[in-house]
mmCIF file of C-alpha atoms in Angstrom:
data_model
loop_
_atom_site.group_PDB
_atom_site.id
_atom_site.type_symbol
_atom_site.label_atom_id
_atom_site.label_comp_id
_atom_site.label_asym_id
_atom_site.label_seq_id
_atom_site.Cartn_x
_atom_site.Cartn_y
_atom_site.Cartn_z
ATOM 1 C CA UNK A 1 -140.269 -35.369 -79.987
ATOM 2 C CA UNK A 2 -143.665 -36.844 -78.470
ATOM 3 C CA UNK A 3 -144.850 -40.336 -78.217
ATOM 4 C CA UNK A 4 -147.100 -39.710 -80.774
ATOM 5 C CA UNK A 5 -144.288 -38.914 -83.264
ATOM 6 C CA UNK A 6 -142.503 -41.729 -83.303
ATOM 7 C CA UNK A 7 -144.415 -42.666 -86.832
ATOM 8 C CA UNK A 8 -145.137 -40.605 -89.973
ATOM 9 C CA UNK A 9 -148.764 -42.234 -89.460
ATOM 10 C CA UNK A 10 -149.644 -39.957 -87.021
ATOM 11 C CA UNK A 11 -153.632 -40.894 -86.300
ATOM 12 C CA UNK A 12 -154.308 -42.249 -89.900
ATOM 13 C CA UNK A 13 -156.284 -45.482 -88.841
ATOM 14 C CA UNK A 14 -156.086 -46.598 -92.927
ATOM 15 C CA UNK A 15 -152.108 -46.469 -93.014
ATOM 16 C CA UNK A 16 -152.298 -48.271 -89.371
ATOM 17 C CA UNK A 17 -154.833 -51.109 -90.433
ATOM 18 C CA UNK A 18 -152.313 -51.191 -93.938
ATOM 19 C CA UNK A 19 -149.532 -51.636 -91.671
ATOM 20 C CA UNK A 20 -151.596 -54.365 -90.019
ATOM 21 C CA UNK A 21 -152.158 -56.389 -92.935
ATOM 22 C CA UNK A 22 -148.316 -56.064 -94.389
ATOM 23 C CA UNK A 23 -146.882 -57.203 -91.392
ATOM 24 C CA UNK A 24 -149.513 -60.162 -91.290
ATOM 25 C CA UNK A 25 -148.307 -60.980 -95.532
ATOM 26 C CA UNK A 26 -144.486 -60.852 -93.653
ATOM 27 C CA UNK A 27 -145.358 -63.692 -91.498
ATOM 28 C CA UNK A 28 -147.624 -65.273 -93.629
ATOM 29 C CA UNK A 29 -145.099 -66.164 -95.821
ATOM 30 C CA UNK A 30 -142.644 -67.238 -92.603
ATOM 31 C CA UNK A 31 -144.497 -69.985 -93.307
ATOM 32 C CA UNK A 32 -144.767 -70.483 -96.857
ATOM 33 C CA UNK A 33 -143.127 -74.195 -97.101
ATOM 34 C CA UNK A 34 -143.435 -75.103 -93.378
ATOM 35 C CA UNK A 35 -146.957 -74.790 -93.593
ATOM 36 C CA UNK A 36 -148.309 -73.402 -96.958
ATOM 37 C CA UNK A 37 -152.044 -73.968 -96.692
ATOM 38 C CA UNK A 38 -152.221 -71.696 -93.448
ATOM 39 C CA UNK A 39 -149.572 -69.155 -94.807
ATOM 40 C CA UNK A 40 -151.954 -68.882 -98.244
ATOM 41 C CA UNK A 41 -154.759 -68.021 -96.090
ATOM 42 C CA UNK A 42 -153.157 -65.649 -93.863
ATOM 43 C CA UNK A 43 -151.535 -63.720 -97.091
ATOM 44 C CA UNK A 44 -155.040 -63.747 -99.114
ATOM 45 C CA UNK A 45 -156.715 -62.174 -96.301
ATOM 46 C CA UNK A 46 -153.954 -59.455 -95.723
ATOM 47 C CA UNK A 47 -154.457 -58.728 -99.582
ATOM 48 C CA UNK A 48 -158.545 -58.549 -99.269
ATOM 49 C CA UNK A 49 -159.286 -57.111 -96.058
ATOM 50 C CA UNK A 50 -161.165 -53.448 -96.439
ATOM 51 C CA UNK A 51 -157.665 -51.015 -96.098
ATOM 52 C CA UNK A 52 -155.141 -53.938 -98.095
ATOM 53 C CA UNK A 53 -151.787 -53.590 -97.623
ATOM 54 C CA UNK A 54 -148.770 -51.080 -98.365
ATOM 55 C CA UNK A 55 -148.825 -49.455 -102.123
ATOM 56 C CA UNK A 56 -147.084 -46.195 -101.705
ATOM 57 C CA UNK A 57 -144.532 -44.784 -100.515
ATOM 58 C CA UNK A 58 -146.011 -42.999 -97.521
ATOM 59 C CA UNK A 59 -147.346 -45.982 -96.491
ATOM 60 C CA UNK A 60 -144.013 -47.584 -95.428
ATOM 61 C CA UNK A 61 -143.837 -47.824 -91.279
ATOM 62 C CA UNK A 62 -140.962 -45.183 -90.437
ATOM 63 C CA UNK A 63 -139.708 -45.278 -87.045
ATOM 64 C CA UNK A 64 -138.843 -41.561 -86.186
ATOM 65 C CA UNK A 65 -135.884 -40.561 -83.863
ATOM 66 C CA UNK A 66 -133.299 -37.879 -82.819
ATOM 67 C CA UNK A 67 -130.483 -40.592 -83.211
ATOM 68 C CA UNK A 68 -127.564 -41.558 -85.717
ATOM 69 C CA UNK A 69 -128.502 -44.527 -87.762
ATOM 70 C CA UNK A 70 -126.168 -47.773 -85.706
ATOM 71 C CA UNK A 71 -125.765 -49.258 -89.285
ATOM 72 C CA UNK A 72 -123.711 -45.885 -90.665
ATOM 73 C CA UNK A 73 -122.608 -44.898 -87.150
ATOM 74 C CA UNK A 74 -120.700 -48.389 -86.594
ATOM 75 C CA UNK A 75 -119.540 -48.594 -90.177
ATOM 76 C CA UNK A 76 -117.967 -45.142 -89.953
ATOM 77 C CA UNK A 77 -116.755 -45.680 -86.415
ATOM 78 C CA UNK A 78 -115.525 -49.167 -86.689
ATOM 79 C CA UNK A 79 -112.096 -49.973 -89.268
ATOM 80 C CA UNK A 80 -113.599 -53.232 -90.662
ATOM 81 C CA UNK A 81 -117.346 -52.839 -90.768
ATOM 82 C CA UNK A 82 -117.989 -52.089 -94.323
ATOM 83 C CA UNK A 83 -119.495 -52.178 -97.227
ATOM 84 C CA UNK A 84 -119.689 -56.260 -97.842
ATOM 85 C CA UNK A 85 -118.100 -58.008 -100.710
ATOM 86 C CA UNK A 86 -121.499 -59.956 -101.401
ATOM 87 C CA UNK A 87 -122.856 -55.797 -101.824
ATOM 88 C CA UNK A 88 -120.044 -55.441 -103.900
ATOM 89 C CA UNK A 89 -120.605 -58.099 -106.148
ATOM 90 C CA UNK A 90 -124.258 -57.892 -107.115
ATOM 91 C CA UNK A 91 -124.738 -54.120 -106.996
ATOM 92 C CA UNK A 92 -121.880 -53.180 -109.098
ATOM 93 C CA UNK A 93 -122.366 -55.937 -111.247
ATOM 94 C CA UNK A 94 -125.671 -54.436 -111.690
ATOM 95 C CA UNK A 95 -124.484 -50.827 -111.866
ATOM 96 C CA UNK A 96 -128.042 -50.600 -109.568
ATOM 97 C CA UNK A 97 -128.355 -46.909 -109.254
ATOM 98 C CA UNK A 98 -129.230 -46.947 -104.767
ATOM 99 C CA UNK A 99 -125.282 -48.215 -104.933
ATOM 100 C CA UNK A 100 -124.208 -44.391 -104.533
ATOM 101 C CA UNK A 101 -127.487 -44.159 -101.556
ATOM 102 C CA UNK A 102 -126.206 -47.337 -99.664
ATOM 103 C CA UNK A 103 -121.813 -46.684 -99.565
ATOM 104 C CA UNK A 104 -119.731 -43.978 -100.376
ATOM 105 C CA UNK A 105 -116.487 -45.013 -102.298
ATOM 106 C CA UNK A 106 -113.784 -46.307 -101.043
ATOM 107 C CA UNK A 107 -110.729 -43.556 -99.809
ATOM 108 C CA UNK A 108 -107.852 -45.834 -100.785
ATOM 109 C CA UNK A 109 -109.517 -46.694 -104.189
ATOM 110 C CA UNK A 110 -110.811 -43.476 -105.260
ATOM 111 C CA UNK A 111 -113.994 -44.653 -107.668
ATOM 112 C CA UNK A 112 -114.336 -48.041 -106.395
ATOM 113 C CA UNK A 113 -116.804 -49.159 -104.152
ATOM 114 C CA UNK A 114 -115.125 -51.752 -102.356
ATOM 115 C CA UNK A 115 -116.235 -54.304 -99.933
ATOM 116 C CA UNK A 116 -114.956 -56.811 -97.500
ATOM 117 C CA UNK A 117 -115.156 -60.638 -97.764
ATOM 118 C CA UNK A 118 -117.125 -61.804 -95.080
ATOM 119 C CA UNK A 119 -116.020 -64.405 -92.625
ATOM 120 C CA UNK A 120 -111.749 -63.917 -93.568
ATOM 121 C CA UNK A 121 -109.290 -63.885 -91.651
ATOM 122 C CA UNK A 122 -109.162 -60.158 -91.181
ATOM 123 C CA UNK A 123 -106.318 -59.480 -88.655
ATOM 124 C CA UNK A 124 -103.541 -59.807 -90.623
ATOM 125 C CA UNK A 125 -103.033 -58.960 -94.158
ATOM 126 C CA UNK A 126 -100.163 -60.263 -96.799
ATOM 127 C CA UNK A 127 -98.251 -56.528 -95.943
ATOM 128 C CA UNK A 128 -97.902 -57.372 -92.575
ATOM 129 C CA UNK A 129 -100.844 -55.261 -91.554
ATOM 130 C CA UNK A 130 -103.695 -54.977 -89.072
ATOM 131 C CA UNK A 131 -107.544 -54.888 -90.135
ATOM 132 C CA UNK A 132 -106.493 -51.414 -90.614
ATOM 133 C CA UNK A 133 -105.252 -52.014 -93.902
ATOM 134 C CA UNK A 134 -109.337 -52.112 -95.123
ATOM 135 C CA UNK A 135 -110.434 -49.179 -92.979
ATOM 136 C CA UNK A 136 -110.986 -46.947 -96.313
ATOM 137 C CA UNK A 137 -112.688 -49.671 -98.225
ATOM 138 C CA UNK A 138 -116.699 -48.504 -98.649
ATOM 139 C CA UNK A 139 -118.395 -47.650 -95.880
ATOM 140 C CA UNK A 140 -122.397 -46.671 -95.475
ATOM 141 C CA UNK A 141 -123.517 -43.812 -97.056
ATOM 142 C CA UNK A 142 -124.320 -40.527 -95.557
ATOM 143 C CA UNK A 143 -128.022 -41.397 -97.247
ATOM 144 C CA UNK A 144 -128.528 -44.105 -94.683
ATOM 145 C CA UNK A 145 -127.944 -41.685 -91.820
ATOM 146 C CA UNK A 146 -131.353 -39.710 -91.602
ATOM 147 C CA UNK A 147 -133.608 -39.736 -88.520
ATOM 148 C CA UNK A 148 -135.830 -42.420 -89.739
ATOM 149 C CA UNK A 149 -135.758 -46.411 -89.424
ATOM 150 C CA UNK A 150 -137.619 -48.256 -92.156
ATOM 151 C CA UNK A 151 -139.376 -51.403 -90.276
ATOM 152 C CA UNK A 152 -141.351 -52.104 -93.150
ATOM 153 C CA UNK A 153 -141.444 -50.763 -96.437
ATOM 154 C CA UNK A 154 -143.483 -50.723 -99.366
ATOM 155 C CA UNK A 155 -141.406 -52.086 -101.660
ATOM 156 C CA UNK A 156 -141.032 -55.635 -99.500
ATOM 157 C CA UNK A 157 -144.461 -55.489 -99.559
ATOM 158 C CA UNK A 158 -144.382 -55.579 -103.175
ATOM 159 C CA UNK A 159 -141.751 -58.782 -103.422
ATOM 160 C CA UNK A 160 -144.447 -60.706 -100.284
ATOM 161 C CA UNK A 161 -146.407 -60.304 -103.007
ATOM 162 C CA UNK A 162 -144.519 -61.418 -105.798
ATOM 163 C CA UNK A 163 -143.871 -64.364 -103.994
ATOM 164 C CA UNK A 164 -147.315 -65.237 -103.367
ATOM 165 C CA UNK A 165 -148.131 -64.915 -107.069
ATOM 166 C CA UNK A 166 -145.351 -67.112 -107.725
ATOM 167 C CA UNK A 167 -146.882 -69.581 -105.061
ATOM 168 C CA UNK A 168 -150.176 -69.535 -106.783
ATOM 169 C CA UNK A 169 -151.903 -67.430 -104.453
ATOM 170 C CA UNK A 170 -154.091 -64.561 -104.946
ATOM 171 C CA UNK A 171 -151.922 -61.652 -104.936
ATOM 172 C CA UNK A 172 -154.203 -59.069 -107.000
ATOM 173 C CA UNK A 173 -151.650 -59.035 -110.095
ATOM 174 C CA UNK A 174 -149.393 -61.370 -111.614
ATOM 175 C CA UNK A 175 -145.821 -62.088 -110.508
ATOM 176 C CA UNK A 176 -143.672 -59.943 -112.896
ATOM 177 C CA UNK A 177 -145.448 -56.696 -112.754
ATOM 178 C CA UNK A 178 -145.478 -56.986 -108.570
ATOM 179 C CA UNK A 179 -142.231 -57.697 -108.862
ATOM 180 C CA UNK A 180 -140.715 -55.063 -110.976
ATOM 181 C CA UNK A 181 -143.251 -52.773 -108.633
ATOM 182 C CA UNK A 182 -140.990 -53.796 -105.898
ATOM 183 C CA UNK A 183 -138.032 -52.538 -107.892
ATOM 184 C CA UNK A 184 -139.867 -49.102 -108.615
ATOM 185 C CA UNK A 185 -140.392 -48.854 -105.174
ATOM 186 C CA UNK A 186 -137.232 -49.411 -103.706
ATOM 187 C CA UNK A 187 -135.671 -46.609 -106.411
ATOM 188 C CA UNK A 188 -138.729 -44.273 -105.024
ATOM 189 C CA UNK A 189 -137.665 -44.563 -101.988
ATOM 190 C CA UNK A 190 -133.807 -43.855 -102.641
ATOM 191 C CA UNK A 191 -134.580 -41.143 -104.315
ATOM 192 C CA UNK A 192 -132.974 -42.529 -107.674
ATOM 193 C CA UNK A 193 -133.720 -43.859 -111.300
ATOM 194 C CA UNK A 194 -133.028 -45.793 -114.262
ATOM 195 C CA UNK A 195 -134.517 -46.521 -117.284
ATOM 196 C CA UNK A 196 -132.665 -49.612 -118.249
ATOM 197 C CA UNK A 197 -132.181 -51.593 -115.195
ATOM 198 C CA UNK A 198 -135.809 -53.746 -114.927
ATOM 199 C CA UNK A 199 -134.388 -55.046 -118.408
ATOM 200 C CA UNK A 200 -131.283 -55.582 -117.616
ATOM 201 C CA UNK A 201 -129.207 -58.714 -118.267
ATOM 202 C CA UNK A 202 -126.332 -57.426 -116.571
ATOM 203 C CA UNK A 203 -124.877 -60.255 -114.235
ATOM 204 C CA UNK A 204 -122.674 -59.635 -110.675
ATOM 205 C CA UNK A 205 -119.418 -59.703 -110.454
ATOM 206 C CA UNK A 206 -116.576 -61.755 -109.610
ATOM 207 C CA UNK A 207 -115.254 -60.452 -106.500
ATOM 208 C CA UNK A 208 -111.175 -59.294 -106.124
ATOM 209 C CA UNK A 209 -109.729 -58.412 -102.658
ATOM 210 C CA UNK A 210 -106.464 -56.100 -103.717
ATOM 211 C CA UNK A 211 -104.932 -56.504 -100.684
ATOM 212 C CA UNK A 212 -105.188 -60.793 -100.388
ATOM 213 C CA UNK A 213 -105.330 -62.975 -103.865
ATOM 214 C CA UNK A 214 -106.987 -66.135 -101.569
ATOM 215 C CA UNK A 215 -110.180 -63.867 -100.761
ATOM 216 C CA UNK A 216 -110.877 -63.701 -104.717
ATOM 217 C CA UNK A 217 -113.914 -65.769 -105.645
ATOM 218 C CA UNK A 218 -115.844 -66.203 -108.975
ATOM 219 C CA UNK A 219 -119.881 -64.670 -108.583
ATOM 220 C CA UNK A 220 -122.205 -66.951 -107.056
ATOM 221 C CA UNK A 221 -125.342 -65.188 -107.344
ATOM 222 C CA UNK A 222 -126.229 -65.610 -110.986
ATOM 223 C CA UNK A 223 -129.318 -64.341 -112.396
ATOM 224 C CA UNK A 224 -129.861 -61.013 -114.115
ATOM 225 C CA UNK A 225 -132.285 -58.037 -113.008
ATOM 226 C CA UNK A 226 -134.561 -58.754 -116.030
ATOM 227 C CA UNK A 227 -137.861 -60.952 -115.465
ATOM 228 C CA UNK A 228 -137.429 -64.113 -117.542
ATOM 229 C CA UNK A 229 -141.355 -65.400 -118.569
ATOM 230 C CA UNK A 230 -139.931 -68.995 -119.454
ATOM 231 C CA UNK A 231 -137.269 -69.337 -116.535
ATOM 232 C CA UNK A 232 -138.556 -72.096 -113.798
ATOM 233 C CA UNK A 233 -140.190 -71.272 -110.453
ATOM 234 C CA UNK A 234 -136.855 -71.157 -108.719
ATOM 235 C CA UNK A 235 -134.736 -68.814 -110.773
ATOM 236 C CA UNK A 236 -138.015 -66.748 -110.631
ATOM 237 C CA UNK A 237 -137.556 -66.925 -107.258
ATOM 238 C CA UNK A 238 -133.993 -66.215 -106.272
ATOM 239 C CA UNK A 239 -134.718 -62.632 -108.681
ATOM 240 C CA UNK A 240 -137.534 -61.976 -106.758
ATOM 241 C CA UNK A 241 -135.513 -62.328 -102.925
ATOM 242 C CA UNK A 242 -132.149 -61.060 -104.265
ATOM 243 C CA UNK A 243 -133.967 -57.824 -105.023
ATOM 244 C CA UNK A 244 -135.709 -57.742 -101.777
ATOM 245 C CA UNK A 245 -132.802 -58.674 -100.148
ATOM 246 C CA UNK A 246 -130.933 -55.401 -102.050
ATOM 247 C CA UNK A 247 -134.626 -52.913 -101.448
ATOM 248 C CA UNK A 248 -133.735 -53.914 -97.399
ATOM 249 C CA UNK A 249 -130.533 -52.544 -96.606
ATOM 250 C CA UNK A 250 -129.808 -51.765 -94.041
ATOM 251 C CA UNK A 251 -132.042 -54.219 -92.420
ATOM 252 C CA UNK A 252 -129.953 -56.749 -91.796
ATOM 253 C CA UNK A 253 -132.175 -58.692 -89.638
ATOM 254 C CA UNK A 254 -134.735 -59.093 -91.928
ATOM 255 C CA UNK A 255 -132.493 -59.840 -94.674
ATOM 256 C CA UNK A 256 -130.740 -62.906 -93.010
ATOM 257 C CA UNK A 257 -134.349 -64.452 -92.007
ATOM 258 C CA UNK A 258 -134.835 -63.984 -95.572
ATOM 259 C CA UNK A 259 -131.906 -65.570 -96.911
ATOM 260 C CA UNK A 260 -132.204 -68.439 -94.360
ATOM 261 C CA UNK A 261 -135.450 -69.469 -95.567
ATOM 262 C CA UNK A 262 -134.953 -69.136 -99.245
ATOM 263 C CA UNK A 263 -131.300 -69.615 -99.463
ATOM 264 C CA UNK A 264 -131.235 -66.126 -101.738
ATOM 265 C CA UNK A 265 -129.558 -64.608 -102.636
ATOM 266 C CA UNK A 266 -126.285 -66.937 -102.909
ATOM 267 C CA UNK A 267 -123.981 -65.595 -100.541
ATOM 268 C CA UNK A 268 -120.119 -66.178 -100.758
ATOM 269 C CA UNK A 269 -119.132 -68.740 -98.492
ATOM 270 C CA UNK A 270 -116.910 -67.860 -95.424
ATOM 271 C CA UNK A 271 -113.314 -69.066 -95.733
ATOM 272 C CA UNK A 272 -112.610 -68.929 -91.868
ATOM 273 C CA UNK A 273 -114.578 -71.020 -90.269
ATOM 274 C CA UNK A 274 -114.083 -71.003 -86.227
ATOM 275 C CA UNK A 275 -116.565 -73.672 -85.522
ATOM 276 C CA UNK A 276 -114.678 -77.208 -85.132
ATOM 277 C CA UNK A 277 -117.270 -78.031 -87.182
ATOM 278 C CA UNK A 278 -120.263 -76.983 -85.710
ATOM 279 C CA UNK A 279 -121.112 -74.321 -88.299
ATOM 280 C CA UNK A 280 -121.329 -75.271 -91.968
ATOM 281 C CA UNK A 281 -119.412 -72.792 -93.675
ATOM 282 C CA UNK A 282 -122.086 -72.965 -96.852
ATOM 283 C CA UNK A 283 -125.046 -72.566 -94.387
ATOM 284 C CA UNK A 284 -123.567 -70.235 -92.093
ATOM 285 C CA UNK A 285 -125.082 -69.579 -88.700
ATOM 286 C CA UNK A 286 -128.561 -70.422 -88.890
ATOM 287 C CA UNK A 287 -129.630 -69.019 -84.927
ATOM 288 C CA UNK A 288 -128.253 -67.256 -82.073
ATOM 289 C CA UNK A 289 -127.617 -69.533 -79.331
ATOM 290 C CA UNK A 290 -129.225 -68.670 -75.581
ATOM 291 C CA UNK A 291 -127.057 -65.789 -74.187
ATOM 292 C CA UNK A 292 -124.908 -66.182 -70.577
ATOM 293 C CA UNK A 293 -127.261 -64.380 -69.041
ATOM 294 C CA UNK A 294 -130.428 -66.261 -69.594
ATOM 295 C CA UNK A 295 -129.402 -69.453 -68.970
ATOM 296 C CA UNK A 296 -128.286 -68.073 -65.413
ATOM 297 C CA UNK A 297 -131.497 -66.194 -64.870
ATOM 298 C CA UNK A 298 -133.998 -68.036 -66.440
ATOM 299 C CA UNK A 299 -132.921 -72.211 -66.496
ATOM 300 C CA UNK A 300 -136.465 -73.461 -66.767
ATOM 301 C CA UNK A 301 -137.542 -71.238 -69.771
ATOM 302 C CA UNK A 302 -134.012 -72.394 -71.195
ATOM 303 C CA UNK A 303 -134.780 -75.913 -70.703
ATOM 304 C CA UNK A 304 -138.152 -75.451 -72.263
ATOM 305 C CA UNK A 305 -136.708 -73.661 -75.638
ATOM 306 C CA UNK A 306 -133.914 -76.553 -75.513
ATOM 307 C CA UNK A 307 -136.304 -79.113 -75.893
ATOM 308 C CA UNK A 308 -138.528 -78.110 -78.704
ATOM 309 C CA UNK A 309 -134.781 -76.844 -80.957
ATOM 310 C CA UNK A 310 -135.241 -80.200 -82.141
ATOM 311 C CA UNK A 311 -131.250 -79.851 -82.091
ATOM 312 C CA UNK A 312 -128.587 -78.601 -79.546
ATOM 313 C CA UNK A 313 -128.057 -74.915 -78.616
ATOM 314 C CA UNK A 314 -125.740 -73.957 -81.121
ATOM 315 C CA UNK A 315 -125.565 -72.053 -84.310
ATOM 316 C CA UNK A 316 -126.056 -74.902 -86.729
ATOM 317 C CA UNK A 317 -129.612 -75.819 -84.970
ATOM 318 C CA UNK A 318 -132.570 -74.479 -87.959
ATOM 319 C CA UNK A 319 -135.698 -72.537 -85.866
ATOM 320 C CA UNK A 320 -138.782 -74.463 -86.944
ATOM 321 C CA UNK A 321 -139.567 -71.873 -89.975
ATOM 322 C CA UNK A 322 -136.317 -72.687 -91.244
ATOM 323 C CA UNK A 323 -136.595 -75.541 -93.671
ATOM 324 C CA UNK A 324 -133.366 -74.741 -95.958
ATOM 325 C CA UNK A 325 -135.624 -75.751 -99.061
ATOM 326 C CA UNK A 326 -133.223 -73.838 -101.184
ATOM 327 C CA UNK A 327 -129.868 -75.413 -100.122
#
């Protein structure tokens, strides 16, 4: 493989410029309450410029390599990094069809997907057992192991969208029909279907740990797949991110951004909290603190970043995008 493969765009200067403006929508809306007349701007001109932005599925930016995918090759190497039980919750509660693309079912319950609680106290379970005991739980699908990385994709480009509508801005269509779009193109991209699931008023479920009763928690995430005209601004929103937040995987990255400036989708809280405090278990980690490394080698430019946290160096201190509107 060449340089010049890296991308399916090859020398297309339409998909590049397209690529252009979607990333520009992404950070655009970064700022959507921190500072919403310059993120309306930004996102209006990503939508009206000559090329546009993203609408098929060719247009997606795939990164092209010769390697495994880290998200399957660590869940299938790794005893406890599986399937999650937030995954488990909403997309079987769903019955979403890209379930089956994103985990394979679990070994010890044969026709389960099952996922793992995150933030337990793994090491130990009620049998006596090591983490071991949730090694055959679900772990990523095969599907997620091809030689291509999807930075961006044309179905978030659909829910930026969405989101704008929902904002007011100028989006070129209305909320609902970008969003279900979104939905379309996520399913187009997994290589699945459904006829049912856009009107769905299925609701996730309540999760059960079999092998530890104190893991169990009700469903936080409550709102059905189906676009509700007369619901208010923010149940129209948390539809609109929990679906992005399911059209991501595996970009987990992206997805935590996400769900630290919406709050969406509702996350189980963790029930082993390390922190002395520092962390709020509801909130979770909000940023990655400076690493050993740089404060040795770079104690100036660590200084620098210190001062404009506008908090300590720590997990609990929001970046400055990071408003917590939702929470």
């Amino acid at each position: 493989m060449t340089k010049a493969d890296f991308s399916k765009y090859g020398g297309s200067y339409s998909k590049w410029v397209k690529f252009a403006n979607s990333l520009r929508l992404r950070l655009a809306m970064r700022l959507a309450v921190k500072a919403p007349a310059v993120a309306k701007e930004q996102a209006e001109k990503s939508i009206s410029q000559k090329y546009g932005v993203m609408l098929t599925k060719d247009d997606s930016f795939v990164f092209l390599s010769d390697f495994t995918n880290p998200v399957y090759g660590n869940s299938n190497s790794y005893e406890d990094i599986n399937m999650s039980a937030d995954m488990e919750s909403i997309l079987v509660g769903y019955n979403d069809p890209r379930l089956s693309k994103y985990f394979a079912v679990s070994v010890k319950y044969p026709g389960e997907y099952k996922g793992i609680r995150t933030g337990i106290v793994l090491p130990v379970a009620p049998d006596g057992a090591t983490k071991a005991a949730r090694k055959d739980f679900s772990k990523v699908g095969e599907a997620i192991n091809v030689k291509e990385t999807v930075f961006l994709s044309t179905a978030e480009v659909f829910f930026l969208r969405a989101e704008g509508a929902l904002r007011g801005w100028n989006m070129g269509s209305d909320v609902q029909s970008l969003y279900e779009a979104g939905i379309t193109a996520s399913f187009e991209q997994f290589g699945v279907s459904s006829s049912t699931y856009k009107t769905s008023t299925a609701l996730p479920k309540a999760y059960v740990d079999p092998l530890d009763a104190t893991n169990n928690v009700a469903a936080v995430n409550n709102v059905t797949v189906a676009w509700e005209a007369g619901a208010s601004n923010e149940v129209k929103l948390q539809k609109i991110i929990t679906q992005k937040w399911i059209a991501g995987f595996p970009d987990g990255q992206e997805a935590w951004t996400e769900w630290r400036r919406t709050g969406y989708p509702k996350l189980f809280p963790i029930t082993n909290n390390t922190s002395n405090g520092v962390i709020s278990s509801q909130l979770g980690v909000r940023r990655v603190n400076f690493v050993a490394s740089e404060i040795a080698g770079n104690k100036d430019g660590v200084a620098t970043g210190i001062a404009k946290l506008g908090g300590p160096d720590n997990g609990a201190t929001r970046l400055w995008w990071d408003t917590g509107v939702n929470f």
